[in-house]
C-alpha cells in the first residue's frame, strides 16, 4: 500500500510539473515570429502567400528591392533556416509575380571541358571566394558568395564573368520543390 501511494503521489507530481512546463512553453513568443514581425515593421514586405509552407517558417534576415536605383524589378528576401540550406534567397519578379528560390550563400558552376578545379585558384584568390564543394565526375563546383547582402548571388556571378573561359555555366544554387 505504501509503495502504491508513493507511486500515485509521484505520478501526480510529475503530471503537475509537465503541465506547468507545457503551459509556460505555450505562453512564450516564438523568437522567429518576433524577428519576422520586427523586419516587417522595419519596412520588409511580407513573404508572398504562394511561398511554400516549409519556406514560410524561415527567419527573415534581410529584404530589399533590386536594382537599388531606379524602378525596382525584383523583391528579394533572405531567410535563415536550420538544415541543409541554412540561408535561402527568394526572388520575386514584381511584374509577373514569379518566385525563384536559391541558396543565398553559394553559387554553382560547371567547369569547361578539360579544365581542372585547381585552375580556379587564381580566380578564387583574387575575388576572395571559397570553394565549398567539388564533384570531379560531374565537373561541378560550389562556391561561396562575395558578401551577405541581397545582391550577393548576382554580384558573385557577375564578378566571375572575366574567367568565363574556365566555366561552361554559372548559376545560382537553385532550390527545387517536388513537382518542379
mmCIF file with all atom_site columns, N, CA, C and O in Angstrom, residues 85 87 103-111 116-125 127-135 139-147 152-161 163 166-167 169-174:
data_model
loop_
_atom_site.group_PDB
_atom_site.id
_atom_site.type_symbol
_atom_site.label_atom_id
_atom_site.label_alt_id
_atom_site.label_comp_id
_atom_site.label_asym_id
_atom_site.label_entity_id
_atom_site.label_seq_id
_atom_site.pdbx_PDB_ins_code
_atom_site.Cartn_x
_atom_site.Cartn_y
_atom_site.Cartn_z
_atom_site.occupancy
_atom_site.B_iso_or_equiv
_atom_site.pdbx_formal_charge
_atom_site.auth_seq_id
_atom_site.auth_comp_id
_atom_site.auth_asym_id
_atom_site.auth_atom_id
_atom_site.pdbx_PDB_model_num
ATOM 1   N N  . UNK A 1 85  ? 19.915 23.770 -46.313 1.00 0.00 ? 85  UNK A N  1
ATOM 2   C CA . UNK A 1 85  ? 20.035 25.094 -46.914 1.00 0.00 ? 85  UNK A CA 1
ATOM 3   C C  . UNK A 1 85  ? 19.763 26.116 -45.829 1.00 0.00 ? 85  UNK A C  1
ATOM 4   O O  . UNK A 1 85  ? 18.658 26.616 -45.692 1.00 0.00 ? 85  UNK A O  1
ATOM 5   N N  . UNK A 1 87  ? 20.660 29.220 -45.515 1.00 0.00 ? 87  UNK A N  1
ATOM 6   C CA . UNK A 1 87  ? 20.396 30.572 -45.994 1.00 0.00 ? 87  UNK A CA 1
ATOM 7   C C  . UNK A 1 87  ? 19.719 30.485 -47.349 1.00 0.00 ? 87  UNK A C  1
ATOM 8   O O  . UNK A 1 87  ? 20.304 29.986 -48.315 1.00 0.00 ? 87  UNK A O  1
ATOM 9   N N  . UNK A 1 103 ? 19.920 29.049 -52.876 1.00 0.00 ? 103 UNK A N  1
ATOM 10  C CA . UNK A 1 103 ? 20.771 29.239 -51.707 1.00 0.00 ? 103 UNK A CA 1
ATOM 11  C C  . UNK A 1 103 ? 21.266 30.680 -51.741 1.00 0.00 ? 103 UNK A C  1
ATOM 12  O O  . UNK A 1 103 ? 21.632 31.196 -52.788 1.00 0.00 ? 103 UNK A O  1
ATOM 13  N N  . UNK A 1 104 ? 21.265 31.341 -50.594 1.00 0.00 ? 104 UNK A N  1
ATOM 14  C CA . UNK A 1 104 ? 21.656 32.748 -50.533 1.00 0.00 ? 104 UNK A CA 1
ATOM 15  C C  . UNK A 1 104 ? 23.161 32.919 -50.380 1.00 0.00 ? 104 UNK A C  1
ATOM 16  O O  . UNK A 1 104 ? 23.678 34.002 -50.617 1.00 0.00 ? 104 UNK A O  1
ATOM 17  N N  . UNK A 1 105 ? 23.862 31.864 -50.020 1.00 0.00 ? 105 UNK A N  1
ATOM 18  C CA . UNK A 1 105 ? 25.274 32.000 -49.691 1.00 0.00 ? 105 UNK A CA 1
ATOM 19  C C  . UNK A 1 105 ? 26.207 31.180 -50.579 1.00 0.00 ? 105 UNK A C  1
ATOM 20  O O  . UNK A 1 105 ? 27.376 31.004 -50.263 1.00 0.00 ? 105 UNK A O  1
ATOM 21  N N  . UNK A 1 106 ? 25.705 30.709 -51.727 1.00 0.00 ? 106 UNK A N  1
ATOM 22  C CA . UNK A 1 106 ? 26.562 29.955 -52.626 1.00 0.00 ? 106 UNK A CA 1
ATOM 23  C C  . UNK A 1 106 ? 26.006 29.959 -54.040 1.00 0.00 ? 106 UNK A C  1
ATOM 24  O O  . UNK A 1 106 ? 24.814 30.188 -54.240 1.00 0.00 ? 106 UNK A O  1
ATOM 25  N N  . UNK A 1 107 ? 26.897 29.732 -54.993 1.00 0.00 ? 107 UNK A N  1
ATOM 26  C CA . UNK A 1 107 ? 26.511 29.579 -56.391 1.00 0.00 ? 107 UNK A CA 1
ATOM 27  C C  . UNK A 1 107 ? 27.098 28.277 -56.906 1.00 0.00 ? 107 UNK A C  1
ATOM 28  O O  . UNK A 1 107 ? 27.981 27.684 -56.269 1.00 0.00 ? 107 UNK A O  1
ATOM 29  N N  . UNK A 1 108 ? 26.630 27.858 -58.071 1.00 0.00 ? 108 UNK A N  1
ATOM 30  C CA . UNK A 1 108 ? 27.084 26.593 -58.635 1.00 0.00 ? 108 UNK A CA 1
ATOM 31  C C  . UNK A 1 108 ? 27.628 26.863 -60.030 1.00 0.00 ? 108 UNK A C  1
ATOM 32  O O  . UNK A 1 108 ? 27.042 27.643 -60.785 1.00 0.00 ? 108 UNK A O  1
ATOM 33  N N  . UNK A 1 109 ? 28.744 26.235 -60.343 1.00 0.00 ? 109 UNK A N  1
ATOM 34  C CA . UNK A 1 109 ? 29.263 26.375 -61.698 1.00 0.00 ? 109 UNK A CA 1
ATOM 35  C C  . UNK A 1 109 ? 29.742 25.034 -62.220 1.00 0.00 ? 109 UNK A C  1
ATOM 36  O O  . UNK A 1 109 ? 30.148 24.159 -61.470 1.00 0.00 ? 109 UNK A O  1
ATOM 37  N N  . UNK A 1 110 ? 29.636 24.916 -63.549 1.00 0.00 ? 110 UNK A N  1
ATOM 38  C CA . UNK A 1 110 ? 30.127 23.711 -64.233 1.00 0.00 ? 110 UNK A CA 1
ATOM 39  C C  . UNK A 1 110 ? 31.376 24.140 -64.996 1.00 0.00 ? 110 UNK A C  1
ATOM 40  O O  . UNK A 1 110 ? 31.343 25.112 -65.756 1.00 0.00 ? 110 UNK A O  1
ATOM 41  N N  . UNK A 1 111 ? 32.471 23.415 -64.757 1.00 0.00 ? 111 UNK A N  1
ATOM 42  C CA . UNK A 1 111 ? 33.730 23.746 -65.406 1.00 0.00 ? 111 UNK A CA 1
ATOM 43  C C  . UNK A 1 111 ? 33.691 23.399 -66.889 1.00 0.00 ? 111 UNK A C  1
ATOM 44  O O  . UNK A 1 111 ? 33.031 22.445 -67.308 1.00 0.00 ? 111 UNK A O  1
ATOM 45  N N  . UNK A 1 116 ? 40.533 21.768 -64.949 1.00 0.00 ? 116 UNK A N  1
ATOM 46  C CA . UNK A 1 116 ? 40.568 21.127 -63.639 1.00 0.00 ? 116 UNK A CA 1
ATOM 47  C C  . UNK A 1 116 ? 40.237 22.174 -62.574 1.00 0.00 ? 116 UNK A C  1
ATOM 48  O O  . UNK A 1 116 ? 40.483 23.369 -62.760 1.00 0.00 ? 116 UNK A O  1
ATOM 49  N N  . UNK A 1 117 ? 39.711 21.729 -61.471 1.00 0.00 ? 117 UNK A N  1
ATOM 50  C CA . UNK A 1 117 ? 39.313 22.635 -60.391 1.00 0.00 ? 117 UNK A CA 1
ATOM 51  C C  . UNK A 1 117 ? 40.497 23.452 -59.872 1.00 0.00 ? 117 UNK A C  1
ATOM 52  O O  . UNK A 1 117 ? 40.315 24.586 -59.421 1.00 0.00 ? 117 UNK A O  1
ATOM 53  N N  . UNK A 1 118 ? 41.689 22.932 -59.954 1.00 0.00 ? 118 UNK A N  1
ATOM 54  C CA . UNK A 1 118 ? 42.859 23.674 -59.470 1.00 0.00 ? 118 UNK A CA 1
ATOM 55  C C  . UNK A 1 118 ? 43.095 24.951 -60.279 1.00 0.00 ? 118 UNK A C  1
ATOM 56  O O  . UNK A 1 118 ? 43.708 25.892 -59.781 1.00 0.00 ? 118 UNK A O  1
ATOM 57  N N  . UNK A 1 119 ? 42.592 25.000 -61.510 1.00 0.00 ? 119 UNK A N  1
ATOM 58  C CA . UNK A 1 119 ? 42.740 26.196 -62.346 1.00 0.00 ? 119 UNK A CA 1
ATOM 59  C C  . UNK A 1 119 ? 41.855 27.352 -61.868 1.00 0.00 ? 119 UNK A C  1
ATOM 60  O O  . UNK A 1 119 ? 42.006 28.472 -62.328 1.00 0.00 ? 119 UNK A O  1
ATOM 61  N N  . UNK A 1 120 ? 40.925 27.072 -60.939 1.00 0.00 ? 120 UNK A N  1
ATOM 62  C CA . UNK A 1 120 ? 40.087 28.130 -60.371 1.00 0.00 ? 120 UNK A CA 1
ATOM 63  C C  . UNK A 1 120 ? 40.799 28.917 -59.276 1.00 0.00 ? 120 UNK A C  1
ATOM 64  O O  . UNK A 1 120 ? 40.345 29.984 -58.884 1.00 0.00 ? 120 UNK A O  1
ATOM 65  N N  . UNK A 1 121 ? 41.915 28.396 -58.778 1.00 0.00 ? 121 UNK A N  1
ATOM 66  C CA . UNK A 1 121 ? 42.585 29.020 -57.633 1.00 0.00 ? 121 UNK A CA 1
ATOM 67  C C  . UNK A 1 121 ? 42.911 30.499 -57.831 1.00 0.00 ? 121 UNK A C  1
ATOM 68  O O  . UNK A 1 121 ? 42.624 31.305 -56.945 1.00 0.00 ? 121 UNK A O  1
ATOM 69  N N  . UNK A 1 122 ? 43.469 30.927 -58.956 1.00 0.00 ? 122 UNK A N  1
ATOM 70  C CA . UNK A 1 122 ? 43.735 32.365 -59.120 1.00 0.00 ? 122 UNK A CA 1
ATOM 71  C C  . UNK A 1 122 ? 42.463 33.223 -59.026 1.00 0.00 ? 122 UNK A C  1
ATOM 72  O O  . UNK A 1 122 ? 42.468 34.288 -58.401 1.00 0.00 ? 122 UNK A O  1
ATOM 73  N N  . UNK A 1 123 ? 41.370 32.734 -59.609 1.00 0.00 ? 123 UNK A N  1
ATOM 74  C CA . UNK A 1 123 ? 40.102 33.460 -59.533 1.00 0.00 ? 123 UNK A CA 1
ATOM 75  C C  . UNK A 1 123 ? 39.604 33.515 -58.091 1.00 0.00 ? 123 UNK A C  1
ATOM 76  O O  . UNK A 1 123 ? 39.206 34.570 -57.601 1.00 0.00 ? 123 UNK A O  1
ATOM 77  N N  . UNK A 1 124 ? 39.635 32.388 -57.411 1.00 0.00 ? 124 UNK A N  1
ATOM 78  C CA . UNK A 1 124 ? 39.174 32.331 -56.027 1.00 0.00 ? 124 UNK A CA 1
ATOM 79  C C  . UNK A 1 124 ? 39.990 33.270 -55.142 1.00 0.00 ? 124 UNK A C  1
ATOM 80  O O  . UNK A 1 124 ? 39.430 34.002 -54.325 1.00 0.00 ? 124 UNK A O  1
ATOM 81  N N  . UNK A 1 125 ? 41.305 33.259 -55.336 1.00 0.00 ? 125 UNK A N  1
ATOM 82  C CA . UNK A 1 125 ? 42.172 34.119 -54.534 1.00 0.00 ? 125 UNK A CA 1
ATOM 83  C C  . UNK A 1 125 ? 41.904 35.594 -54.816 1.00 0.00 ? 125 UNK A C  1
ATOM 84  O O  . UNK A 1 125 ? 41.825 36.403 -53.892 1.00 0.00 ? 125 UNK A O  1
ATOM 85  N N  . UNK A 1 127 ? 39.193 37.088 -55.986 1.00 0.00 ? 127 UNK A N  1
ATOM 86  C CA . UNK A 1 127 ? 37.860 37.536 -55.553 1.00 0.00 ? 127 UNK A CA 1
ATOM 87  C C  . UNK A 1 127 ? 37.606 37.280 -54.061 1.00 0.00 ? 127 UNK A C  1
ATOM 88  O O  . UNK A 1 127 ? 36.625 37.766 -53.514 1.00 0.00 ? 127 UNK A O  1
ATOM 89  N N  . UNK A 1 128 ? 38.476 36.497 -53.440 1.00 0.00 ? 128 UNK A N  1
ATOM 90  C CA . UNK A 1 128 ? 38.266 36.168 -52.029 1.00 0.00 ? 128 UNK A CA 1
ATOM 91  C C  . UNK A 1 128 ? 37.123 35.183 -51.832 1.00 0.00 ? 128 UNK A C  1
ATOM 92  O O  . UNK A 1 128 ? 36.442 35.190 -50.809 1.00 0.00 ? 128 UNK A O  1
ATOM 93  N N  . UNK A 1 129 ? 36.926 34.306 -52.819 1.00 0.00 ? 129 UNK A N  1
ATOM 94  C CA . UNK A 1 129 ? 35.862 33.304 -52.748 1.00 0.00 ? 129 UNK A CA 1
ATOM 95  C C  . UNK A 1 129 ? 36.412 32.006 -52.183 1.00 0.00 ? 129 UNK A C  1
ATOM 96  O O  . UNK A 1 129 ? 37.622 31.754 -52.207 1.00 0.00 ? 129 UNK A O  1
ATOM 97  N N  . UNK A 1 130 ? 35.501 31.171 -51.722 1.00 0.00 ? 130 UNK A N  1
ATOM 98  C CA . UNK A 1 130 ? 35.886 29.898 -51.129 1.00 0.00 ? 130 UNK A CA 1
ATOM 99  C C  . UNK A 1 130 ? 35.193 28.768 -51.885 1.00 0.00 ? 130 UNK A C  1
ATOM 100 O O  . UNK A 1 130 ? 33.990 28.828 -52.139 1.00 0.00 ? 130 UNK A O  1
ATOM 101 N N  . UNK A 1 131 ? 35.959 27.758 -52.245 1.00 0.00 ? 131 UNK A N  1
ATOM 102 C CA . UNK A 1 131 ? 35.409 26.557 -52.869 1.00 0.00 ? 131 UNK A CA 1
ATOM 103 C C  . UNK A 1 131 ? 34.777 25.722 -51.766 1.00 0.00 ? 131 UNK A C  1
ATOM 104 O O  . UNK A 1 131 ? 35.456 25.300 -50.837 1.00 0.00 ? 131 UNK A O  1
ATOM 105 N N  . UNK A 1 132 ? 33.476 25.519 -51.837 1.00 0.00 ? 132 UNK A N  1
ATOM 106 C CA . UNK A 1 132 ? 32.772 24.765 -50.799 1.00 0.00 ? 132 UNK A CA 1
ATOM 107 C C  . UNK A 1 132 ? 32.700 23.281 -51.101 1.00 0.00 ? 132 UNK A C  1
ATOM 108 O O  . UNK A 1 132 ? 32.713 22.451 -50.197 1.00 0.00 ? 132 UNK A O  1
ATOM 109 N N  . UNK A 1 133 ? 32.550 22.957 -52.384 1.00 0.00 ? 133 UNK A N  1
ATOM 110 C CA . UNK A 1 133 ? 32.411 21.559 -52.755 1.00 0.00 ? 133 UNK A CA 1
ATOM 111 C C  . UNK A 1 133 ? 32.796 21.417 -54.218 1.00 0.00 ? 133 UNK A C  1
ATOM 112 O O  . UNK A 1 133 ? 32.613 22.343 -55.003 1.00 0.00 ? 133 UNK A O  1
ATOM 113 N N  . UNK A 1 134 ? 33.329 20.261 -54.565 1.00 0.00 ? 134 UNK A N  1
ATOM 114 C CA . UNK A 1 134 ? 33.637 19.987 -55.963 1.00 0.00 ? 134 UNK A CA 1
ATOM 115 C C  . UNK A 1 134 ? 33.322 18.541 -56.272 1.00 0.00 ? 134 UNK A C  1
ATOM 116 O O  . UNK A 1 134 ? 33.724 17.642 -55.533 1.00 0.00 ? 134 UNK A O  1
ATOM 117 N N  . UNK A 1 135 ? 32.610 18.321 -57.356 1.00 0.00 ? 135 UNK A N  1
ATOM 118 C CA . UNK A 1 135 ? 32.299 16.985 -57.839 1.00 0.00 ? 135 UNK A CA 1
ATOM 119 C C  . UNK A 1 135 ? 33.119 16.778 -59.108 1.00 0.00 ? 135 UNK A C  1
ATOM 120 O O  . UNK A 1 135 ? 32.782 17.325 -60.159 1.00 0.00 ? 135 UNK A O  1
ATOM 121 N N  . UNK A 1 139 ? 32.101 17.613 -62.778 1.00 0.00 ? 139 UNK A N  1
ATOM 122 C CA . UNK A 1 139 ? 32.796 18.882 -63.018 1.00 0.00 ? 139 UNK A CA 1
ATOM 123 C C  . UNK A 1 139 ? 31.969 20.078 -62.525 1.00 0.00 ? 139 UNK A C  1
ATOM 124 O O  . UNK A 1 139 ? 31.889 21.111 -63.172 1.00 0.00 ? 139 UNK A O  1
ATOM 125 N N  . UNK A 1 140 ? 31.356 19.884 -61.357 1.00 0.00 ? 140 UNK A N  1
ATOM 126 C CA . UNK A 1 140 ? 30.537 20.938 -60.751 1.00 0.00 ? 140 UNK A CA 1
ATOM 127 C C  . UNK A 1 140 ? 31.226 21.421 -59.485 1.00 0.00 ? 140 UNK A C  1
ATOM 128 O O  . UNK A 1 140 ? 31.639 20.624 -58.647 1.00 0.00 ? 140 UNK A O  1
ATOM 129 N N  . UNK A 1 141 ? 31.335 22.748 -59.367 1.00 0.00 ? 141 UNK A N  1
ATOM 130 C CA . UNK A 1 141 ? 31.922 23.370 -58.183 1.00 0.00 ? 141 UNK A CA 1
ATOM 131 C C  . UNK A 1 141 ? 30.869 24.247 -57.526 1.00 0.00 ? 141 UNK A C  1
ATOM 132 O O  . UNK A 1 141 ? 30.067 24.895 -58.204 1.00 0.00 ? 141 UNK A O  1
ATOM 133 N N  . UNK A 1 142 ? 30.877 24.272 -56.212 1.00 0.00 ? 142 UNK A N  1
ATOM 134 C CA . UNK A 1 142 ? 30.004 25.147 -55.437 1.00 0.00 ? 142 UNK A CA 1
ATOM 135 C C  . UNK A 1 142 ? 30.912 26.145 -54.725 1.00 0.00 ? 142 UNK A C  1
ATOM 136 O O  . UNK A 1 142 ? 31.831 25.750 -54.012 1.00 0.00 ? 142 UNK A O  1
ATOM 137 N N  . UNK A 1 143 ? 30.638 27.429 -54.955 1.00 0.00 ? 143 UNK A N  1
ATOM 138 C CA . UNK A 1 143 ? 31.453 28.497 -54.382 1.00 0.00 ? 143 UNK A CA 1
ATOM 139 C C  . UNK A 1 143 ? 30.625 29.336 -53.434 1.00 0.00 ? 143 UNK A C  1
ATOM 140 O O  . UNK A 1 143 ? 29.438 29.565 -53.670 1.00 0.00 ? 143 UNK A O  1
ATOM 141 N N  . UNK A 1 144 ? 31.275 29.864 -52.402 1.00 0.00 ? 144 UNK A N  1
ATOM 142 C CA . UNK A 1 144 ? 30.639 30.843 -51.533 1.00 0.00 ? 144 UNK A CA 1
ATOM 143 C C  . UNK A 1 144 ? 30.463 32.147 -52.309 1.00 0.00 ? 144 UNK A C  1
ATOM 144 O O  . UNK A 1 144 ? 31.020 32.329 -53.391 1.00 0.00 ? 144 UNK A O  1
ATOM 145 N N  . UNK A 1 145 ? 29.696 33.081 -51.763 1.00 0.00 ? 145 UNK A N  1
ATOM 146 C CA . UNK A 1 145 ? 29.436 34.356 -52.440 1.00 0.00 ? 145 UNK A CA 1
ATOM 147 C C  . UNK A 1 145 ? 30.326 35.462 -51.876 1.00 0.00 ? 145 UNK A C  1
ATOM 148 O O  . UNK A 1 145 ? 30.977 35.298 -50.851 1.00 0.00 ? 145 UNK A O  1
ATOM 149 N N  . UNK A 1 146 ? 30.330 36.602 -52.552 1.00 0.00 ? 146 UNK A N  1
ATOM 150 C CA . UNK A 1 146 ? 31.204 37.729 -52.208 1.00 0.00 ? 146 UNK A CA 1
ATOM 151 C C  . UNK A 1 146 ? 30.841 38.404 -50.893 1.00 0.00 ? 146 UNK A C  1
ATOM 152 O O  . UNK A 1 146 ? 31.713 38.893 -50.190 1.00 0.00 ? 146 UNK A O  1
ATOM 153 N N  . UNK A 1 147 ? 29.556 38.502 -50.594 1.00 0.00 ? 147 UNK A N  1
ATOM 154 C CA . UNK A 1 147 ? 29.104 39.216 -49.394 1.00 0.00 ? 147 UNK A CA 1
ATOM 155 C C  . UNK A 1 147 ? 27.768 38.639 -48.943 1.00 0.00 ? 147 UNK A C  1
ATOM 156 O O  . UNK A 1 147 ? 27.291 37.663 -49.523 1.00 0.00 ? 147 UNK A O  1
ATOM 157 N N  . UNK A 1 152 ? 24.067 39.433 -53.314 1.00 0.00 ? 152 UNK A N  1
ATOM 158 C CA . UNK A 1 152 ? 25.293 38.632 -53.275 1.00 0.00 ? 152 UNK A CA 1
ATOM 159 C C  . UNK A 1 152 ? 25.375 37.630 -54.421 1.00 0.00 ? 152 UNK A C  1
ATOM 160 O O  . UNK A 1 152 ? 26.435 37.489 -55.045 1.00 0.00 ? 152 UNK A O  1
ATOM 161 N N  . UNK A 1 153 ? 24.301 36.935 -54.723 1.00 0.00 ? 153 UNK A N  1
ATOM 162 C CA . UNK A 1 153 ? 24.337 35.909 -55.772 1.00 0.00 ? 153 UNK A CA 1
ATOM 163 C C  . UNK A 1 153 ? 24.593 36.544 -57.145 1.00 0.00 ? 153 UNK A C  1
ATOM 164 O O  . UNK A 1 153 ? 25.534 36.154 -57.836 1.00 0.00 ? 153 UNK A O  1
ATOM 165 N N  . UNK A 1 154 ? 23.795 37.550 -57.577 1.00 0.00 ? 154 UNK A N  1
ATOM 166 C CA . UNK A 1 154 ? 24.093 38.142 -58.888 1.00 0.00 ? 154 UNK A CA 1
ATOM 167 C C  . UNK A 1 154 ? 25.441 38.862 -58.931 1.00 0.00 ? 154 UNK A C  1
ATOM 168 O O  . UNK A 1 154 ? 26.125 38.837 -59.956 1.00 0.00 ? 154 UNK A O  1
ATOM 169 N N  . UNK A 1 155 ? 25.855 39.480 -57.828 1.00 0.00 ? 155 UNK A N  1
ATOM 170 C CA . UNK A 1 155 ? 27.159 40.149 -57.798 1.00 0.00 ? 155 UNK A CA 1
ATOM 171 C C  . UNK A 1 155 ? 28.284 39.141 -57.978 1.00 0.00 ? 155 UNK A C  1
ATOM 172 O O  . UNK A 1 155 ? 29.256 39.412 -58.695 1.00 0.00 ? 155 UNK A O  1
ATOM 173 N N  . UNK A 1 156 ? 28.175 37.985 -57.363 1.00 0.00 ? 156 UNK A N  1
ATOM 174 C CA . UNK A 1 156 ? 29.210 36.962 -57.483 1.00 0.00 ? 156 UNK A CA 1
ATOM 175 C C  . UNK A 1 156 ? 29.241 36.393 -58.896 1.00 0.00 ? 156 UNK A C  1
ATOM 176 O O  . UNK A 1 156 ? 30.322 36.216 -59.478 1.00 0.00 ? 156 UNK A O  1
ATOM 177 N N  . UNK A 1 157 ? 28.088 36.148 -59.473 1.00 0.00 ? 157 UNK A N  1
ATOM 178 C CA . UNK A 1 157 ? 28.030 35.638 -60.848 1.00 0.00 ? 157 UNK A CA 1
ATOM 179 C C  . UNK A 1 157 ? 28.665 36.653 -61.800 1.00 0.00 ? 157 UNK A C  1
ATOM 180 O O  . UNK A 1 157 ? 29.439 36.288 -62.695 1.00 0.00 ? 157 UNK A O  1
ATOM 181 N N  . UNK A 1 158 ? 28.374 37.917 -61.610 1.00 0.00 ? 158 UNK A N  1
ATOM 182 C CA . UNK A 1 158 ? 28.948 38.962 -62.450 1.00 0.00 ? 158 UNK A CA 1
ATOM 183 C C  . UNK A 1 158 ? 30.465 39.058 -62.254 1.00 0.00 ? 158 UNK A C  1
ATOM 184 O O  . UNK A 1 158 ? 31.208 39.241 -63.214 1.00 0.00 ? 158 UNK A O  1
ATOM 185 N N  . UNK A 1 159 ? 30.943 38.920 -61.037 1.00 0.00 ? 159 UNK A N  1
ATOM 186 C CA . UNK A 1 159 ? 32.381 39.001 -60.753 1.00 0.00 ? 159 UNK A CA 1
ATOM 187 C C  . UNK A 1 159 ? 33.158 37.864 -61.396 1.00 0.00 ? 159 UNK A C  1
ATOM 188 O O  . UNK A 1 159 ? 34.353 38.008 -61.698 1.00 0.00 ? 159 UNK A O  1
ATOM 189 N N  . UNK A 1 160 ? 32.506 36.738 -61.643 1.00 0.00 ? 160 UNK A N  1
ATOM 190 C CA . UNK A 1 160 ? 33.173 35.565 -62.220 1.00 0.00 ? 160 UNK A CA 1
ATOM 191 C C  . UNK A 1 160 ? 33.268 35.663 -63.744 1.00 0.00 ? 160 UNK A C  1
ATOM 192 O O  . UNK A 1 160 ? 34.081 34.973 -64.364 1.00 0.00 ? 160 UNK A O  1
ATOM 193 N N  . UNK A 1 161 ? 32.503 36.543 -64.369 1.00 0.00 ? 161 UNK A N  1
ATOM 194 C CA . UNK A 1 161 ? 32.460 36.631 -65.831 1.00 0.00 ? 161 UNK A CA 1
ATOM 195 C C  . UNK A 1 161 ? 33.829 36.742 -66.511 1.00 0.00 ? 161 UNK A C  1
ATOM 196 O O  . UNK A 1 161 ? 34.033 36.136 -67.558 1.00 0.00 ? 161 UNK A O  1
ATOM 197 N N  . UNK A 1 163 ? 36.418 35.218 -66.038 1.00 0.00 ? 163 UNK A N  1
ATOM 198 C CA . UNK A 1 163 ? 37.015 33.885 -66.120 1.00 0.00 ? 163 UNK A CA 1
ATOM 199 C C  . UNK A 1 163 ? 36.106 32.915 -66.884 1.00 0.00 ? 163 UNK A C  1
ATOM 200 O O  . UNK A 1 163 ? 36.139 31.714 -66.667 1.00 0.00 ? 163 UNK A O  1
ATOM 201 N N  . UNK A 1 166 ? 37.065 29.437 -68.282 1.00 0.00 ? 166 UNK A N  1
ATOM 202 C CA . UNK A 1 166 ? 37.210 28.271 -67.405 1.00 0.00 ? 166 UNK A CA 1
ATOM 203 C C  . UNK A 1 166 ? 35.875 27.602 -67.102 1.00 0.00 ? 166 UNK A C  1
ATOM 204 O O  . UNK A 1 166 ? 35.844 26.485 -66.603 1.00 0.00 ? 166 UNK A O  1
ATOM 205 N N  . UNK A 1 167 ? 34.795 28.305 -67.393 1.00 0.00 ? 167 UNK A N  1
ATOM 206 C CA . UNK A 1 167 ? 33.477 27.890 -66.913 1.00 0.00 ? 167 UNK A CA 1
ATOM 207 C C  . UNK A 1 167 ? 32.511 27.685 -68.078 1.00 0.00 ? 167 UNK A C  1
ATOM 208 O O  . UNK A 1 167 ? 32.369 28.545 -68.938 1.00 0.00 ? 167 UNK A O  1
ATOM 209 N N  . UNK A 1 169 ? 29.153 26.917 -67.393 1.00 0.00 ? 169 UNK A N  1
ATOM 210 C CA . UNK A 1 169 ? 27.887 27.526 -66.945 1.00 0.00 ? 169 UNK A CA 1
ATOM 211 C C  . UNK A 1 169 ? 28.023 27.917 -65.482 1.00 0.00 ? 169 UNK A C  1
ATOM 212 O O  . UNK A 1 169 ? 28.586 27.184 -64.682 1.00 0.00 ? 169 UNK A O  1
ATOM 213 N N  . UNK A 1 170 ? 27.481 29.092 -65.142 1.00 0.00 ? 170 UNK A N  1
ATOM 214 C CA . UNK A 1 170 ? 27.437 29.535 -63.756 1.00 0.00 ? 170 UNK A CA 1
ATOM 215 C C  . UNK A 1 170 ? 26.003 29.950 -63.466 1.00 0.00 ? 170 UNK A C  1
ATOM 216 O O  . UNK A 1 170 ? 25.351 30.586 -64.296 1.00 0.00 ? 170 UNK A O  1
ATOM 217 N N  . UNK A 1 171 ? 25.503 29.539 -62.292 1.00 0.00 ? 171 UNK A N  1
ATOM 218 C CA . UNK A 1 171 ? 24.117 29.833 -61.950 1.00 0.00 ? 171 UNK A CA 1
ATOM 219 C C  . UNK A 1 171 ? 23.943 29.790 -60.435 1.00 0.00 ? 171 UNK A C  1
ATOM 220 O O  . UNK A 1 171 ? 24.790 29.270 -59.713 1.00 0.00 ? 171 UNK A O  1
ATOM 221 N N  . UNK A 1 172 ? 22.824 30.345 -59.970 1.00 0.00 ? 172 UNK A N  1
ATOM 222 C CA . UNK A 1 172 ? 22.521 30.195 -58.537 1.00 0.00 ? 172 UNK A CA 1
ATOM 223 C C  . UNK A 1 172 ? 22.370 28.710 -58.202 1.00 0.00 ? 172 UNK A C  1
ATOM 224 O O  . UNK A 1 172 ? 22.127 27.879 -59.076 1.00 0.00 ? 172 UNK A O  1
ATOM 225 N N  . UNK A 1 173 ? 22.514 28.394 -56.948 1.00 0.00 ? 173 UNK A N  1
ATOM 226 C CA . UNK A 1 173 ? 22.276 27.025 -56.482 1.00 0.00 ? 173 UNK A CA 1
ATOM 227 C C  . UNK A 1 173 ? 20.777 26.934 -56.209 1.00 0.00 ? 173 UNK A C  1
ATOM 228 O O  . UNK A 1 173 ? 20.307 27.236 -55.117 1.00 0.00 ? 173 UNK A O  1
ATOM 229 N N  . UNK A 1 174 ? 20.039 26.586 -57.248 1.00 0.00 ? 174 UNK A N  1
ATOM 230 C CA . UNK A 1 174 ? 18.568 26.587 -57.197 1.00 0.00 ? 174 UNK A CA 1
ATOM 231 C C  . UNK A 1 174 ? 18.047 25.604 -56.169 1.00 0.00 ? 174 UNK A C  1
ATOM 232 O O  . UNK A 1 174 ? 18.598 24.525 -55.977 1.00 0.00 ? 174 UNK A O  1
#
